mmCIF file of C-alpha atoms in Angstrom:
data_model
loop_
_atom_site.group_PDB
_atom_site.id
_atom_site.type_symbol
_atom_site.label_atom_id
_atom_site.label_comp_id
_atom_site.label_asym_id
_atom_site.label_seq_id
_atom_site.Cartn_x
_atom_site.Cartn_y
_atom_site.Cartn_z
ATOM 1 C CA MET A 1 -39.966 38.956 -77.173
ATOM 2 C CA LEU A 2 -39.007 39.034 -73.526
ATOM 3 C CA ARG A 3 -35.639 37.342 -73.062
ATOM 4 C CA ILE A 4 -35.424 35.255 -69.877
ATOM 5 C CA ALA A 5 -32.300 33.544 -68.487
ATOM 6 C CA VAL A 6 -32.556 30.467 -66.273
ATOM 7 C CA PRO A 7 -29.823 28.352 -64.638
ATOM 8 C CA ASN A 8 -28.616 25.547 -66.901
ATOM 9 C CA LYS A 9 -27.592 23.461 -63.874
ATOM 10 C CA GLY A 10 -27.154 23.627 -60.116
ATOM 11 C CA MET A 11 -29.531 23.662 -57.159
ATOM 12 C CA LEU A 12 -31.596 26.556 -58.546
ATOM 13 C CA SER A 13 -32.169 24.989 -61.962
ATOM 14 C CA GLU A 14 -34.982 22.478 -61.458
ATOM 15 C CA PRO A 15 -37.065 24.698 -59.133
ATOM 16 C CA ALA A 16 -36.696 27.534 -61.657
ATOM 17 C CA TRP A 17 -37.742 25.302 -64.564
ATOM 18 C CA ASN A 18 -40.692 23.924 -62.599
ATOM 19 C CA MET A 19 -41.864 27.412 -61.699
ATOM 20 C CA LEU A 20 -41.785 28.565 -65.321
ATOM 21 C CA ALA A 21 -43.576 25.393 -66.451
ATOM 22 C CA GLU A 22 -46.295 25.935 -63.841
ATOM 23 C CA ALA A 23 -46.586 29.522 -65.050
ATOM 24 C CA GLY A 24 -47.461 28.196 -68.502
ATOM 25 C CA TYR A 25 -44.172 28.680 -70.361
ATOM 26 C CA ARG A 26 -42.635 26.147 -72.709
ATOM 27 C CA LEU A 27 -39.293 24.638 -71.674
ATOM 28 C CA ARG A 28 -36.644 22.760 -73.609
ATOM 29 C CA THR A 29 -37.162 19.111 -74.493
ATOM 30 C CA ASN A 30 -33.477 18.365 -75.099
ATOM 31 C CA PRO A 31 -30.922 18.921 -72.305
ATOM 32 C CA ARG A 32 -28.439 20.210 -74.893
ATOM 33 C CA GLN A 33 -30.864 22.872 -76.082
ATOM 34 C CA LEU A 34 -29.726 26.248 -74.775
ATOM 35 C CA VAL A 35 -32.350 28.517 -76.353
ATOM 36 C CA VAL A 36 -36.116 28.006 -76.523
ATOM 37 C CA GLN A 37 -38.538 30.297 -78.349
ATOM 38 C CA ASP A 38 -42.048 30.318 -76.932
ATOM 39 C CA GLU A 39 -43.869 32.493 -79.455
ATOM 40 C CA ASP A 40 -47.294 31.790 -77.943
ATOM 41 C CA ASN A 41 -46.200 33.472 -74.706
ATOM 42 C CA GLY A 42 -43.841 36.006 -76.265
ATOM 43 C CA ILE A 43 -40.658 34.850 -74.535
ATOM 44 C CA GLU A 44 -37.234 33.543 -75.490
ATOM 45 C CA LEU A 45 -35.674 31.308 -72.845
ATOM 46 C CA PHE A 46 -31.886 31.089 -72.443
ATOM 47 C CA TYR A 47 -30.215 28.362 -70.353
ATOM 48 C CA LEU A 48 -27.024 29.871 -68.915
ATOM 49 C CA ARG A 49 -24.422 29.160 -66.249
ATOM 50 C CA PRO A 50 -25.805 30.288 -62.874
ATOM 51 C CA LEU A 51 -22.731 32.451 -62.220
ATOM 52 C CA ASP A 52 -23.229 34.299 -65.525
ATOM 53 C CA ILE A 53 -26.939 35.117 -65.410
ATOM 54 C CA ALA A 54 -26.641 38.373 -63.469
ATOM 55 C CA VAL A 55 -23.863 39.495 -65.828
ATOM 56 C CA TYR A 56 -25.988 38.872 -68.923
ATOM 57 C CA VAL A 57 -28.977 40.631 -67.370
ATOM 58 C CA GLY A 58 -26.929 43.568 -66.098
ATOM 59 C CA ARG A 59 -24.699 44.061 -69.126
ATOM 60 C CA GLY A 60 -26.067 42.075 -72.035
ATOM 61 C CA ALA A 61 -29.229 41.638 -74.045
ATOM 62 C CA ILE A 62 -31.149 39.492 -71.530
ATOM 63 C CA ASP A 63 -34.189 41.254 -70.042
ATOM 64 C CA VAL A 64 -34.787 39.182 -66.903
ATOM 65 C CA GLY A 65 -33.291 36.158 -65.194
ATOM 66 C CA ILE A 66 -33.673 33.759 -62.297
ATOM 67 C CA THR A 67 -30.641 33.540 -60.029
ATOM 68 C CA GLY A 68 -29.607 33.708 -56.380
ATOM 69 C CA GLN A 69 -29.440 36.933 -54.410
ATOM 70 C CA ASP A 70 -25.854 36.021 -53.500
ATOM 71 C CA LEU A 71 -24.939 35.542 -57.172
ATOM 72 C CA LEU A 72 -26.546 38.880 -58.029
ATOM 73 C CA LYS A 73 -24.631 40.690 -55.293
ATOM 74 C CA ASN A 74 -21.368 39.024 -56.265
ATOM 75 C CA SER A 75 -21.755 39.930 -59.957
ATOM 76 C CA GLY A 76 -21.215 43.641 -59.383
ATOM 77 C CA THR A 77 -23.485 44.431 -62.323
ATOM 78 C CA ALA A 78 -26.348 46.913 -62.576
ATOM 79 C CA ALA A 79 -28.966 44.127 -62.659
ATOM 80 C CA LEU A 80 -31.826 44.798 -60.232
ATOM 81 C CA GLU A 81 -33.711 42.407 -57.960
ATOM 82 C CA HIS A 82 -37.357 42.385 -59.054
ATOM 83 C CA MET A 83 -39.016 39.807 -56.771
ATOM 84 C CA PRO A 84 -38.038 36.935 -54.441
ATOM 85 C CA LEU A 85 -39.133 33.477 -55.595
ATOM 86 C CA GLY A 86 -39.347 31.505 -52.374
ATOM 87 C CA PHE A 87 -36.869 28.694 -53.077
ATOM 88 C CA GLY A 88 -33.130 28.064 -52.959
ATOM 89 C CA ALA A 89 -32.691 29.522 -49.467
ATOM 90 C CA SER A 90 -29.105 29.488 -48.233
ATOM 91 C CA THR A 91 -26.799 31.190 -45.755
ATOM 92 C CA PHE A 92 -23.338 32.518 -46.557
ATOM 93 C CA ARG A 93 -20.851 31.918 -43.722
ATOM 94 C CA PHE A 94 -17.184 32.020 -42.799
ATOM 95 C CA ALA A 95 -15.624 28.713 -41.743
ATOM 96 C CA ALA A 96 -12.204 27.861 -40.309
ATOM 97 C CA PRO A 97 -10.460 24.616 -39.278
ATOM 98 C CA ASN A 98 -11.569 23.180 -35.946
ATOM 99 C CA GLU A 99 -8.114 23.711 -34.449
ATOM 100 C CA SER A 100 -7.724 27.244 -35.843
ATOM 101 C CA PRO A 101 -7.568 30.242 -33.472
ATOM 102 C CA ILE A 102 -9.824 32.132 -35.902
ATOM 103 C CA THR A 103 -13.128 32.462 -34.019
ATOM 104 C CA THR A 104 -14.331 36.047 -34.632
ATOM 105 C CA LEU A 105 -14.678 38.388 -37.575
ATOM 106 C CA GLU A 106 -11.751 40.463 -36.292
ATOM 107 C CA ASP A 107 -9.504 37.365 -36.405
ATOM 108 C CA ILE A 108 -9.747 37.391 -40.225
ATOM 109 C CA GLN A 109 -7.504 40.479 -40.281
ATOM 110 C CA GLY A 110 -4.474 39.727 -42.476
ATOM 111 C CA LYS A 111 -5.640 36.194 -43.326
ATOM 112 C CA ARG A 112 -6.367 34.452 -46.658
ATOM 113 C CA VAL A 113 -10.029 33.714 -47.442
ATOM 114 C CA ALA A 114 -10.863 31.210 -50.182
ATOM 115 C CA THR A 115 -14.259 31.670 -51.856
ATOM 116 C CA THR A 116 -16.155 31.507 -55.116
ATOM 117 C CA PHE A 117 -17.845 34.788 -54.199
ATOM 118 C CA ASP A 118 -14.763 36.974 -53.976
ATOM 119 C CA LYS A 119 -16.496 40.336 -54.606
ATOM 120 C CA LEU A 120 -19.207 39.639 -52.052
ATOM 121 C CA VAL A 121 -16.620 38.630 -49.442
ATOM 122 C CA HIS A 122 -14.248 41.486 -50.238
ATOM 123 C CA ASP A 123 -17.018 44.091 -49.975
ATOM 124 C CA TYR A 124 -18.261 42.602 -46.704
ATOM 125 C CA LEU A 125 -14.792 42.667 -45.140
ATOM 126 C CA VAL A 126 -14.129 46.225 -46.317
ATOM 127 C CA GLU A 127 -17.492 47.294 -44.905
ATOM 128 C CA HIS A 128 -16.420 45.901 -41.522
ATOM 129 C CA GLY A 129 -12.917 47.380 -41.649
ATOM 130 C CA ILE A 130 -11.137 44.042 -42.150
ATOM 131 C CA GLU A 131 -8.103 43.779 -44.437
ATOM 132 C CA ALA A 132 -7.683 40.265 -45.824
ATOM 133 C CA GLU A 133 -6.748 38.551 -49.056
ATOM 134 C CA THR A 134 -9.638 36.949 -50.950
ATOM 135 C CA ILE A 135 -8.653 34.005 -53.113
ATOM 136 C CA HIS A 136 -11.040 33.101 -55.932
ATOM 137 C CA LEU A 137 -11.762 29.414 -56.556
ATOM 138 C CA ASP A 138 -14.333 28.193 -59.081
ATOM 139 C CA GLY A 139 -14.990 24.815 -57.498
ATOM 140 C CA ALA A 140 -15.455 23.481 -53.983
ATOM 141 C CA VAL A 141 -13.443 25.531 -51.504
ATOM 142 C CA GLU A 142 -13.490 23.127 -48.531
ATOM 143 C CA SER A 143 -10.062 21.654 -49.365
ATOM 144 C CA SER A 144 -8.317 25.007 -49.785
ATOM 145 C CA VAL A 145 -7.172 25.248 -46.166
ATOM 146 C CA GLN A 146 -5.829 21.695 -46.016
ATOM 147 C CA LEU A 147 -3.969 22.272 -49.281
ATOM 148 C CA GLY A 148 -2.337 25.454 -48.011
ATOM 149 C CA VAL A 149 -4.157 27.893 -50.305
ATOM 150 C CA ALA A 150 -6.103 29.720 -47.583
ATOM 151 C CA ASP A 151 -6.489 30.145 -43.827
ATOM 152 C CA LEU A 152 -10.290 30.017 -43.911
ATOM 153 C CA ILE A 153 -13.168 29.917 -46.375
ATOM 154 C CA ALA A 154 -16.422 31.753 -47.059
ATOM 155 C CA ASP A 155 -19.131 29.659 -48.664
ATOM 156 C CA VAL A 156 -22.808 28.803 -48.885
ATOM 157 C CA VAL A 157 -23.927 26.690 -45.928
ATOM 158 C CA SER A 158 -27.127 24.664 -45.766
ATOM 159 C CA THR A 159 -26.812 21.836 -43.216
ATOM 160 C CA GLY A 160 -23.069 22.266 -42.549
ATOM 161 C CA THR A 161 -22.387 18.570 -43.110
ATOM 162 C CA THR A 162 -19.868 19.179 -45.907
ATOM 163 C CA LEU A 163 -17.925 21.616 -43.745
ATOM 164 C CA ARG A 164 -17.854 19.273 -40.756
ATOM 165 C CA ASN A 165 -16.633 16.426 -42.952
ATOM 166 C CA ALA A 166 -13.799 18.690 -44.072
ATOM 167 C CA GLY A 167 -12.855 19.525 -40.469
ATOM 168 C CA LEU A 168 -14.248 23.051 -40.653
ATOM 169 C CA ARG A 169 -16.569 24.978 -38.331
ATOM 170 C CA VAL A 170 -18.605 28.118 -39.007
ATOM 171 C CA PHE A 171 -18.053 31.247 -36.936
ATOM 172 C CA SER A 172 -19.199 34.871 -36.758
ATOM 173 C CA ASP A 173 -22.499 36.193 -38.123
ATOM 174 C CA PRO A 174 -23.636 35.190 -41.622
ATOM 175 C CA LEU A 175 -22.426 37.424 -44.435
ATOM 176 C CA MET A 176 -25.913 37.229 -45.917
ATOM 177 C CA HIS A 177 -29.035 35.130 -46.301
ATOM 178 C CA SER A 178 -29.967 34.362 -49.886
ATOM 179 C CA GLU A 179 -32.765 32.857 -51.965
ATOM 180 C CA ALA A 180 -33.689 32.664 -55.623
ATOM 181 C CA CYS A 181 -35.017 35.850 -57.155
ATOM 182 C CA LEU A 182 -36.175 37.301 -60.441
ATOM 183 C CA ILE A 183 -33.800 40.013 -61.607
ATOM 184 C CA ARG A 184 -34.281 42.555 -64.388
ATOM 185 C CA SER A 185 -32.093 44.614 -66.649
ATOM 186 C CA PRO A 186 -31.720 48.320 -65.795
ATOM 187 C CA ARG A 187 -32.736 48.937 -69.410
ATOM 188 C CA LEU A 188 -36.109 47.264 -68.893
ATOM 189 C CA ASP A 189 -38.840 49.545 -67.577
ATOM 190 C CA GLU A 190 -40.249 48.231 -64.316
ATOM 191 C CA LYS A 191 -43.732 48.893 -65.728
ATOM 192 C CA ASP A 192 -43.091 47.037 -68.999
ATOM 193 C CA SER A 193 -46.272 45.082 -69.856
ATOM 194 C CA ARG A 194 -44.304 41.909 -70.661
ATOM 195 C CA LEU A 195 -42.607 42.020 -67.267
ATOM 196 C CA ALA A 196 -45.979 42.626 -65.617
ATOM 197 C CA VAL A 197 -47.392 39.447 -67.184
ATOM 198 C CA LEU A 198 -44.379 37.380 -66.096
ATOM 199 C CA THR A 199 -44.580 38.807 -62.582
ATOM 200 C CA ARG A 200 -48.283 37.999 -62.249
ATOM 201 C CA ARG A 201 -47.742 34.451 -63.492
ATOM 202 C CA LEU A 202 -44.863 33.769 -61.103
ATOM 203 C CA GLN A 203 -46.736 35.340 -58.211
ATOM 204 C CA GLY A 204 -49.676 33.093 -59.087
ATOM 205 C CA VAL A 205 -47.424 30.039 -58.832
ATOM 206 C CA LEU A 206 -46.047 31.214 -55.481
ATOM 207 C CA THR A 207 -49.559 31.723 -54.140
ATOM 208 C CA ALA A 208 -50.609 28.271 -55.347
ATOM 209 C CA HIS A 209 -47.613 26.773 -53.510
ATOM 210 C CA GLN A 210 -48.278 28.647 -50.290
ATOM 211 C CA TYR A 211 -52.062 28.463 -50.049
ATOM 212 C CA VAL A 212 -54.880 25.921 -50.362
ATOM 213 C CA LEU A 213 -58.621 26.237 -50.790
ATOM 214 C CA MET A 214 -60.654 25.284 -47.715
ATOM 215 C CA ASP A 215 -64.395 24.512 -47.746
ATOM 216 C CA TYR A 216 -66.487 23.901 -44.666
ATOM 217 C CA ASP A 217 -70.033 24.054 -43.349
ATOM 218 C CA ILE A 218 -70.816 26.210 -40.331
ATOM 219 C CA PRO A 219 -74.000 27.036 -38.375
ATOM 220 C CA VAL A 220 -75.269 30.503 -39.292
ATOM 221 C CA SER A 221 -74.945 31.605 -35.684
ATOM 222 C CA LYS A 222 -71.235 30.774 -35.692
ATOM 223 C CA VAL A 223 -70.194 32.286 -39.050
ATOM 224 C CA SER A 224 -68.528 35.309 -37.453
ATOM 225 C CA ALA A 225 -66.409 33.116 -35.174
ATOM 226 C CA ALA A 226 -65.372 30.916 -38.109
ATOM 227 C CA VAL A 227 -64.499 33.901 -40.301
ATOM 228 C CA ALA A 228 -62.287 35.205 -37.496
ATOM 229 C CA VAL A 229 -60.319 31.937 -37.780
ATOM 230 C CA THR A 230 -60.164 32.025 -41.615
ATOM 231 C CA PRO A 231 -60.462 35.628 -42.847
ATOM 232 C CA GLY A 232 -59.007 34.851 -46.303
ATOM 233 C CA PHE A 233 -57.449 37.462 -48.608
ATOM 234 C CA GLU A 234 -60.304 39.937 -48.885
ATOM 235 C CA SER A 235 -63.226 37.989 -47.451
ATOM 236 C CA PRO A 236 -64.488 34.378 -47.521
ATOM 237 C CA THR A 237 -67.230 33.272 -49.898
ATOM 238 C CA ILE A 238 -70.320 32.421 -47.820
ATOM 239 C CA SER A 239 -73.297 30.605 -49.373
ATOM 240 C CA PRO A 240 -76.574 29.377 -47.836
ATOM 241 C CA LEU A 241 -77.221 25.628 -47.672
ATOM 242 C CA HIS A 242 -80.526 23.822 -48.155
ATOM 243 C CA ASP A 243 -80.772 23.697 -44.382
ATOM 244 C CA LYS A 244 -81.167 27.416 -43.631
ATOM 245 C CA GLN A 245 -79.450 26.999 -40.292
ATOM 246 C CA TRP A 246 -76.150 26.312 -42.058
ATOM 247 C CA ASN A 247 -73.821 28.196 -44.401
ATOM 248 C CA ALA A 248 -71.053 26.919 -46.672
ATOM 249 C CA VAL A 249 -67.753 28.803 -46.526
ATOM 250 C CA ARG A 250 -64.955 28.793 -49.109
ATOM 251 C CA VAL A 251 -61.672 30.522 -48.324
ATOM 252 C CA MET A 252 -57.939 30.433 -49.110
ATOM 253 C CA VAL A 253 -55.692 29.590 -46.160
ATOM 254 C CA PRO A 254 -51.912 29.175 -45.704
ATOM 255 C CA LYS A 255 -50.888 25.610 -46.527
ATOM 256 C CA ALA A 256 -48.507 25.461 -43.556
ATOM 257 C CA LYS A 257 -51.356 26.145 -41.106
ATOM 258 C CA VAL A 258 -53.999 23.801 -42.560
ATOM 259 C CA ASN A 259 -54.212 21.273 -39.731
ATOM 260 C CA GLN A 260 -54.222 23.875 -36.963
ATOM 261 C CA LEU A 261 -56.962 25.821 -38.755
ATOM 262 C CA MET A 262 -59.030 22.680 -39.239
ATOM 263 C CA ASP A 263 -58.760 21.947 -35.512
ATOM 264 C CA ASP A 264 -59.740 25.528 -34.637
ATOM 265 C CA LEU A 265 -62.699 25.488 -37.032
ATOM 266 C CA TYR A 266 -63.922 22.173 -35.655
ATOM 267 C CA GLU A 267 -63.858 23.648 -32.154
ATOM 268 C CA VAL A 268 -65.892 26.612 -33.378
ATOM 269 C CA GLY A 269 -68.503 24.252 -34.845
ATOM 270 C CA ALA A 270 -67.488 23.768 -38.475
ATOM 271 C CA ARG A 271 -68.087 20.396 -40.102
ATOM 272 C CA GLY A 272 -67.403 18.871 -43.519
ATOM 273 C CA ILE A 273 -64.018 20.588 -43.696
ATOM 274 C CA ILE A 274 -62.324 19.857 -47.021
ATOM 275 C CA VAL A 275 -58.971 21.105 -48.353
ATOM 276 C CA THR A 276 -58.149 21.359 -52.071
ATOM 277 C CA ALA A 277 -54.780 22.088 -53.660
ATOM 278 C CA LEU A 278 -54.401 25.108 -55.953
ATOM 279 C CA GLN A 279 -52.945 24.761 -59.440
ATOM 280 C CA ALA A 280 -52.653 28.467 -60.264
ATOM 281 C CA SER A 281 -53.971 31.828 -59.174
ATOM 282 C CA ARG A 282 -54.146 35.537 -59.931
ATOM 283 C CA MET A 283 -54.516 37.649 -56.826
#
């Protein structure tokens, strides 16, 4: 069985569970259940702390896992990123008090930096020739400056509201941009057939999220112009209609561009434009 680790809680958990469910895998039915065996699909699912997943995959008996790129980098293990998953995007930034003179990366020299990601921060500072003390905190780090533990913090930033409420402001370039990813054990062959099946299923879910199926009718004389607007993956499906002057076209298009493409097709001469959501795919 392929052993897969998923976050037991946190912002990556529900998107990860939903993705696996859409890929056809069986999830737990009890929130206290930490291990699920899905014999039909040949997997064993482990619900673990997000901070521990990369460690289990890199050093333990777990084959693959879903975690954040920042958590993987901070783990310091030999686990390898296998594929990005398109959710859980975040930015890792430095932040200092509004009244602090710390405004550049060089100003961190000799200061105390509170963070949950101490290895990631330490390695980044060393890489940039900055000597500073990194202070590890497991919980929220926003209060560390006010409580005298640190001079500044390094943390995940989404909207920045939490930092502003704590009287902090971001500065300098981001340490990194992160998103959820599938990671694999260095002991698992990249060409392992079980991993290949999982990869295809997850990629199928990603494609279904990012694309829709578009159908439209177009005069035969204008097919080339319409295909230039919607080229599809390899090529659109084009079928003759009862009226020989018209063709029906079926093609996959990016979901984010649907309305613009419909407008462009209408200008070209397409009519009866219909968009259908995708449930799954294999590309």
